[in-house]
Coordinates of C-alpha atoms and ligand atoms in Angstrom, one line a residue:
X185 CA 25.0 16.1 67.0
X186 CA 22.5 14.1 65.3
X187 CA 25.1 11.5 64.3
X188 CA 26.1 11.3 68.0
X189 CA 22.5 10.8 68.8
X190 CA 22.0 8.1 66.1
X191 CA 25.2 6.3 67.2
X192 CA 24.0 5.8 70.7
X193 CA 20.2 5.4 69.5
X194 CA 19.2 8.4 71.8
X195 CA 15.5 9.1 71.9
X196 CA 15.8 12.8 72.6
X197 CA 18.1 15.6 73.9
X198 CA 17.1 18.5 76.0
X199 CA 19.3 21.5 76.7
X200 CA 18.6 24.7 78.6
X201 CA 20.7 27.8 80.1
X202 CA 19.7 30.3 82.8
X203 CA 22.0 33.3 82.7
X204 CA 20.8 34.4 86.2
X205 CA 22.2 31.3 87.9
X206 CA 24.8 30.1 85.4
X207 CA 22.8 26.8 84.9
X208 CA 23.9 25.2 81.6
X209 CA 22.2 21.7 81.4
X210 CA 21.9 18.9 79.1
X211 CA 19.4 16.0 79.6
X212 CA 19.8 13.0 77.4
X213 CA 16.8 10.7 77.3
X214 CA 18.1 7.3 75.8
X215 CA 15.2 5.1 75.9
X216 CA 11.6 5.1 77.3
X217 CA 10.5 1.8 76.0
X218 CA 10.1 0.3 79.4
X219 CA 9.1 3.5 81.4
X220 CA 10.2 7.1 82.1
X221 CA 14.0 7.7 81.9
X222 CA 15.8 7.5 85.3
X223 CA 19.4 8.6 85.7
X224 CA 21.7 10.8 87.9
X225 CA 22.6 14.4 87.4
X226 CA 26.4 15.3 87.2
X227 CA 27.5 18.6 88.1
X228 CA 31.2 18.7 86.8
X229 CA 33.6 20.9 85.1
X230 CA 34.0 19.8 81.5
X231 CA 36.7 21.0 79.0
X232 CA 34.0 21.9 76.4
X233 CA 30.5 21.5 75.5
X234 CA 31.2 18.4 73.3
X235 CA 32.8 16.5 76.3
X236 CA 29.7 17.3 78.3
X237 CA 27.5 16.2 75.6
X238 CA 29.4 12.8 75.1
X239 CA 29.2 12.1 78.8
X240 CA 25.5 12.6 78.8
X241 CA 24.9 10.3 75.8
X242 CA 27.2 7.6 77.1
X243 CA 25.8 7.5 80.5
X244 CA 22.2 7.7 79.5
X245 CA 22.7 4.6 77.3
X246 CA 24.2 2.7 80.1
X247 CA 21.2 3.6 82.4
X248 CA 18.8 2.1 79.8
X249 CA 20.7 -1.2 79.8
X250 CA 21.1 -1.2 83.6
X251 CA 17.3 -0.6 84.2
X252 CA 16.3 -3.1 81.6
X253 CA 18.2 -5.9 83.1
X254 CA 17.3 -5.0 86.6
X255 CA 13.7 -5.7 85.5
X256 CA 12.6 -2.2 86.2
X257 CA 9.7 -0.4 84.4
X258 CA 12.1 2.5 83.8
X259 CA 14.1 3.8 80.8
X260 CA 17.5 5.3 80.8
X261 CA 18.6 8.9 80.9
X262 CA 21.2 11.3 82.4
X263 CA 21.6 15.0 83.2
X264 CA 24.8 16.8 82.9
X265 CA 25.3 20.4 84.3
X266 CA 28.4 22.2 83.3
X267 CA 29.7 23.6 86.4
X268 CA 30.5 27.3 86.0
X269 CA 33.9 28.6 87.2
X270 CA 32.0 30.5 90.0
X271 CA 28.8 29.3 91.6
X272 CA 27.2 32.4 93.3
X273 CA 24.0 30.7 94.5
X274 CA 24.1 26.9 94.3
X275 CA 20.5 26.4 95.5
X276 CA 19.2 28.8 92.9
X277 CA 21.0 26.9 90.2
X278 CA 19.5 23.6 91.2
X279 CA 16.1 25.2 91.6
X280 CA 16.3 26.4 88.0
X281 CA 17.3 23.0 87.0
X282 CA 14.2 21.5 88.8
X283 CA 12.0 23.9 86.7
X284 CA 13.7 22.6 83.6
X285 CA 13.1 19.0 84.5
X286 CA 9.4 19.9 85.3
X287 CA 9.0 21.0 81.5
X288 CA 9.8 17.4 80.5
X289 CA 6.5 16.2 82.4
X290 CA 7.9 13.0 83.8
X291 CA 9.8 11.7 80.9
X292 CA 13.1 12.1 82.9
X293 CA 13.5 11.5 86.6
X294 CA 16.7 12.8 88.2
X295 CA 19.0 11.4 90.9
X296 CA 22.2 12.2 92.6
X297 CA 25.5 11.5 90.8
X298 CA 29.1 12.7 90.6
X299 CA 29.3 16.3 91.9
X300 CA 25.7 16.5 93.2
X301 CA 24.4 15.9 96.7
X302 CA 21.1 15.1 98.3
X303 CA 20.7 18.7 99.3
X304 CA 20.9 19.7 95.5
X305 CA 18.2 17.1 95.0
X306 CA 16.0 18.8 97.7
X307 CA 16.4 22.1 95.8
X308 CA 15.1 20.5 92.7
X309 CA 12.3 18.8 94.6
X310 CA 10.9 22.3 95.2
X311 CA 9.8 22.6 91.6
X312 CA 9.2 18.9 90.4
X313 CA 8.3 15.6 91.8
X314 CA 10.4 13.8 89.1
X315 CA 13.5 13.6 91.4
X316 CA 14.9 10.8 93.7
X317 CA 17.7 10.6 96.3
X318 CA 16.6 13.6 98.3
X319 CA 17.8 13.9 102.0
X320 CA 14.6 12.0 103.1
X321 CA 15.1 9.1 100.6
X322 CA 18.2 7.5 102.3
X323 CA 21.5 6.1 100.8
X324 CA 21.3 3.6 98.0
X325 CA 24.9 2.2 98.7
X326 CA 23.9 -0.5 101.3
X327 CA 21.5 -1.9 98.5
X328 CA 24.2 -1.8 96.0
X329 CA 26.4 -3.7 98.2
X330 CA 23.7 -6.3 99.1
X331 CA 23.2 -6.8 95.4
X332 CA 26.9 -7.1 94.6
X333 CA 27.1 -9.6 97.6
X334 CA 24.4 -11.8 96.1
X335 CA 26.0 -11.4 92.6
X336 CA 29.3 -12.7 93.9
X337 CA 27.5 -15.8 95.2
X338 CA 25.9 -16.3 91.9
X339 CA 29.4 -15.9 90.2
X340 CA 30.9 -18.4 92.7
X341 CA 28.1 -20.7 91.8
X342 CA 28.8 -20.5 88.2
X343 CA 32.6 -20.6 88.4
X344 CA 33.1 -23.0 91.2
X345 CA 29.8 -24.8 91.3
X346 CA 29.1 -23.7 94.9
X347 CA 27.9 -20.3 96.3
X348 CA 29.2 -20.9 99.8
X349 CA 32.0 -18.2 100.3
X350 CA 33.6 -19.9 103.4
X351 CA 37.4 -19.7 102.8
X352 CA 37.0 -18.0 99.3
X353 CA 39.6 -15.3 98.8
X354 CA 37.9 -12.0 97.7
X355 CA 40.2 -9.1 96.7
X356 CA 38.3 -5.8 97.1
X357 CA 39.7 -2.6 95.5
X358 CA 38.1 0.4 97.1
X359 CA 36.4 0.4 100.6
X360 CA 34.0 3.3 100.1
X361 CA 30.2 3.4 100.7
X362 CA 29.7 0.1 98.7
X363 CA 33.0 -1.6 99.2
X364 CA 33.0 -1.4 102.9
X365 CA 29.5 -2.7 103.2
X366 CA 30.2 -5.5 100.8
X367 CA 33.3 -6.4 102.9
X368 CA 31.0 -6.7 105.9
X369 CA 28.6 -9.1 104.1
X370 CA 31.6 -11.2 102.8
X371 CA 33.1 -11.4 106.2
X372 CA 29.9 -12.5 107.8
X373 CA 29.8 -15.2 105.1
X374 CA 33.3 -16.5 106.0
X375 CA 35.2 -15.2 103.0
X376 CA 38.9 -14.3 103.4
X377 CA 39.3 -10.6 102.5
X378 CA 42.2 -8.9 100.7
X379 CA 41.7 -5.1 100.6
X380 CA 43.1 -2.0 99.2
X381 CA 42.2 1.7 99.2
X382 CA 44.1 4.9 98.6
X383 CA 42.6 6.0 101.9
X384 CA 44.7 4.0 104.5
X385 CA 42.2 4.8 107.2
X386 CA 39.6 2.7 105.5
X387 CA 42.0 -0.1 105.1
X388 CA 43.0 -0.1 108.7
X389 CA 39.3 -0.2 109.6
X390 CA 38.7 -3.3 107.5
X391 CA 41.9 -5.1 108.9
X392 CA 40.6 -4.4 112.5
X393 CA 36.9 -5.2 111.9
X394 CA 37.1 -8.1 109.3
X395 CA 40.7 -9.5 109.8
X396 CA 41.3 -8.4 106.1
X397 CA 44.8 -8.6 104.7
X398 CA 45.9 -5.0 103.5
X399 CA 47.5 -4.7 100.0
X400 CA 49.1 -1.9 98.3
X401 CA 46.7 -0.5 95.6
X402 CA 49.2 -1.3 92.8
X403 CA 49.4 -5.0 93.8
X404 CA 45.8 -5.8 94.5
X405 CA 45.0 -6.6 91.0
X406 CA 47.9 -9.3 90.6
X407 CA 47.2 -10.9 94.1
X408 CA 46.2 -14.5 93.7
X409 CA 42.4 -14.9 94.8
X410 CA 39.3 -16.6 93.7
X411 CA 37.3 -13.5 93.1
X412 CA 38.4 -9.8 92.4
X413 CA 35.9 -7.2 93.4
X414 CA 36.6 -3.7 91.8
X415 CA 34.7 -1.2 93.9
X416 CA 36.7 2.0 93.4
X417 CA 37.0 3.6 90.1
X418 CA 36.2 2.5 86.6
X419 CA 38.4 1.4 83.7
X420 CA 40.5 -0.9 86.0
X421 CA 40.4 -3.8 83.5
X422 CA 42.5 -2.7 80.5
X423 CA 44.9 -4.5 78.1
X424 CA 47.8 -4.1 80.6
X425 CA 46.0 -5.1 83.8
X426 CA 44.3 -8.2 82.4
X427 CA 47.6 -9.8 81.8
X428 CA 48.4 -9.4 85.5
X429 CA 45.2 -10.9 87.0
X430 CA 45.5 -13.9 89.1
X431 CA 41.8 -14.4 90.0
X432 CA 39.2 -17.0 88.7
X433 CA 36.4 -14.4 88.5
X434 CA 35.6 -10.7 88.6
X435 CA 32.5 -9.3 90.3
X436 CA 32.4 -5.8 91.8
X437 CA 30.5 -2.6 92.0
X438 CA 32.5 -0.2 90.1
X439 CA 30.9 1.2 87.0
X440 CA 32.6 0.9 83.6
X441 CA 35.1 -1.6 84.8
X442 CA 36.0 -2.5 81.2
X443 CA 38.2 0.1 79.7
X444 CA 36.7 -1.1 76.1
X445 CA 34.3 -3.9 75.1
X446 CA 37.3 -6.0 73.7
X447 CA 38.6 -6.5 77.4
X448 CA 35.5 -9.0 77.9
X449 CA 37.1 -11.1 75.1
X450 CA 40.6 -11.0 76.7
X451 CA 39.0 -12.0 80.1
X452 CA 37.2 -14.9 78.4
X453 CA 40.4 -16.0 76.5
X454 CA 42.1 -16.1 80.1
X455 CA 39.1 -18.3 81.6
X456 CA 38.3 -15.4 84.0
X457 CA 34.5 -15.2 84.5
X458 CA 33.4 -11.5 84.5
X459 CA 30.1 -10.4 86.1
X460 CA 28.9 -7.6 83.9
X461 CA 29.2 -4.4 86.1
X462 CA 25.9 -2.9 85.3
X463 CA 24.0 -6.0 86.1
X464 CA 25.7 -6.7 89.5
X465 CA 25.7 -3.1 90.6
X466 CA 22.0 -2.4 90.0
X467 CA 21.0 -2.6 93.7
X468 CA 21.2 1.2 94.1
X469 CA 19.1 1.9 91.0
X470 CA 16.7 -0.7 92.1
X471 CA 16.3 1.0 95.5
X472 CA 16.1 4.5 94.0
X473 CA 13.5 3.5 91.2
X474 CA 11.2 1.5 93.4
X475 CA 11.3 3.9 96.4
X476 CA 10.4 6.6 93.8
X477 CA 7.4 4.4 92.7
X478 CA 6.3 4.4 96.4
X479 CA 7.3 0.8 97.2
X480 CA 8.1 -0.4 100.6
X481 CA 11.5 -1.9 101.7
X482 CA 10.3 -5.5 101.8
X483 CA 9.2 -5.3 98.1
X484 CA 12.7 -3.6 97.2
X485 CA 14.6 -6.2 99.1
X486 CA 12.7 -9.0 97.0
X487 CA 13.4 -7.2 93.9
X488 CA 17.2 -7.2 94.6
X489 CA 17.2 -11.0 94.5
X490 CA 16.7 -10.5 90.7
X491 CA 20.3 -9.6 90.4
X492 CA 21.7 -12.9 91.1
X493 CA 19.0 -14.6 88.9
X494 CA 19.8 -12.4 86.0
X495 CA 23.5 -13.0 86.6
X496 CA 22.8 -16.8 86.6
X497 CA 20.8 -16.4 83.4
X498 CA 23.6 -14.5 81.7
X499 CA 26.4 -16.9 82.8
X500 CA 24.3 -19.9 81.6
X501 CA 23.8 -18.2 78.0
X502 CA 27.5 -17.2 78.0
X503 CA 28.6 -20.8 78.7
X504 CA 26.3 -22.3 76.2
X505 CA 27.3 -19.9 73.4
X506 CA 31.0 -19.7 74.4
X507 CA 30.6 -15.7 74.6
X508 CA 31.9 -13.3 77.1
X509 CA 29.0 -12.6 79.8
X510 CA 29.4 -8.9 79.0
X511 CA 28.4 -9.4 75.4
X512 CA 25.5 -11.7 76.4
X513 CA 24.2 -9.0 78.8
X514 CA 24.3 -6.4 76.2
X515 CA 22.3 -8.4 73.7
X516 CA 19.9 -9.4 76.4
X517 CA 19.3 -5.6 77.2
X518 CA 19.0 -4.7 73.5
X519 CA 16.3 -7.3 73.0
X520 CA 14.4 -5.7 75.9
X521 CA 14.9 -2.1 74.8
X522 CA 14.3 -2.7 70.9
X523 CA 11.7 -5.3 70.6
X524 CA 10.9 -6.3 67.0
Ligands
NAD689 P1 33.0 6.0 97.2 O1 33.6 7.2 96.5 O2 32.4 5.9 98.5 O3 34.3 4.8 97.3 C1 35.2 4.7 96.4 C2 36.4 4.2 97.2 O4 37.5 3.7 96.3 C3 37.0 5.2 98.0 O5 37.2 4.8 99.4 C4 38.4 5.5 97.3 O6 39.4 6.0 98.2 C5 38.7 4.2 96.7 N1 39.7 4.2 95.6 C6 39.6 5.1 94.6 N2 40.8 4.8 93.7 C7 41.2 3.7 94.1 C8 42.2 2.8 93.8 N3 43.0 3.1 92.7 N4 42.5 1.8 94.5 C9 41.9 1.4 95.7 N5 40.8 2.3 96.0 C10 40.6 3.3 95.3 O7 32.1 5.3 96.0 P2 31.0 4.2 96.1 O8 29.7 4.9 96.3 O9 31.5 3.1 97.2 O10 31.0 3.5 94.8 C11 32.1 2.7 94.3 C12 32.0 2.3 92.8 O11 30.7 1.7 92.6 C13 32.0 3.6 92.0 O12 32.6 3.1 90.7 C14 30.5 3.9 91.7 O13 30.3 4.5 90.5 C15 30.0 2.5 91.6 N6 28.5 2.4 92.0 C16 28.0 2.9 93.2 C17 26.7 2.8 93.6 C18 26.3 3.3 94.9 O14 25.1 2.9 95.2 N7 27.0 4.0 95.6 C19 25.9 2.2 92.7 C20 26.3 1.7 91.4 C21 27.6 1.8 91.1

């Protein structure tokens, strides 16, 4: 366990179990250099404890990097609750988790993530104030979409020398909470949309509302376009798919788009400009963090503008140093997280 913690430079690891409710939870606090650790709480079935631990460590590290480059006074952390085969009283389980978070005295702030809902966050909120994304807090997805939209404009500027999107073909994979809202922004800016989703109802809506061209999911990655925008699942950019791409740039909301770090080198070799996912999709985190700090919407919206500024900075460094933007982003984040 300590070797795993060292490998990801994890600050501290906290675990609890509560036989009465079936709660078995891990909280990984990766880095608090810039502020208290903030990160979602997963409630999933894991094959074993090692898998749950690995998930918590990996995701906590990602949150530190994302918060640092988003310019937030926030560190990175993540919680993983191992979902029991039978949940007798879900509310009681999350209330017990709220009591556990409270013992950390604000070093970790939780949020909604895979498998958890805003109603679960409400249960947690009965026992601690260190919780975001409750039912009264509102959906962060529109802010993520707005951040991705401004990031796409910054990507277009870096790749084509112009951030006007009129007539630019953008292929969106996934029309969920973020992807559909992004499609609306892009359509309003005059972009030509090519869309795919495993849910044909979402595709049909985009065709009718935005005049989008529908594309089968297995063909979207190889469709000719200026910008590919992955907004579905992670891991879409892998050794196989990279050879099929026919885009000039990639800028989308999905987390962990690169199957491994070496994919960023392969994209660079192919001349495809990649907007690092955790930089361009930070809008939701910015919303959640600033809202928790008590800031109002105008201040939050102003902070969202930092996404395109940060991307522009990363692209400029990447071009000057002839390095992939993803590697430049990691190095920038590490400079903030581990000052000499
Ligand atoms: P969502 O579940 O609402 O939407 C995902 C959509 O992708 C769904 O409509 C789904 O049918 C579709 N999809 C899944 N697999 C697909 C495939 N192979 N091809 C085409 N479509 C596919 O999720 P979301 O909240 O819109 O988030 C989208 C992505 O952005 C996720 O990777 C998420 O982790 C990431 N993200 C979201 C937020 C946020 O604020 N919601 C913030 C940061 C990152």
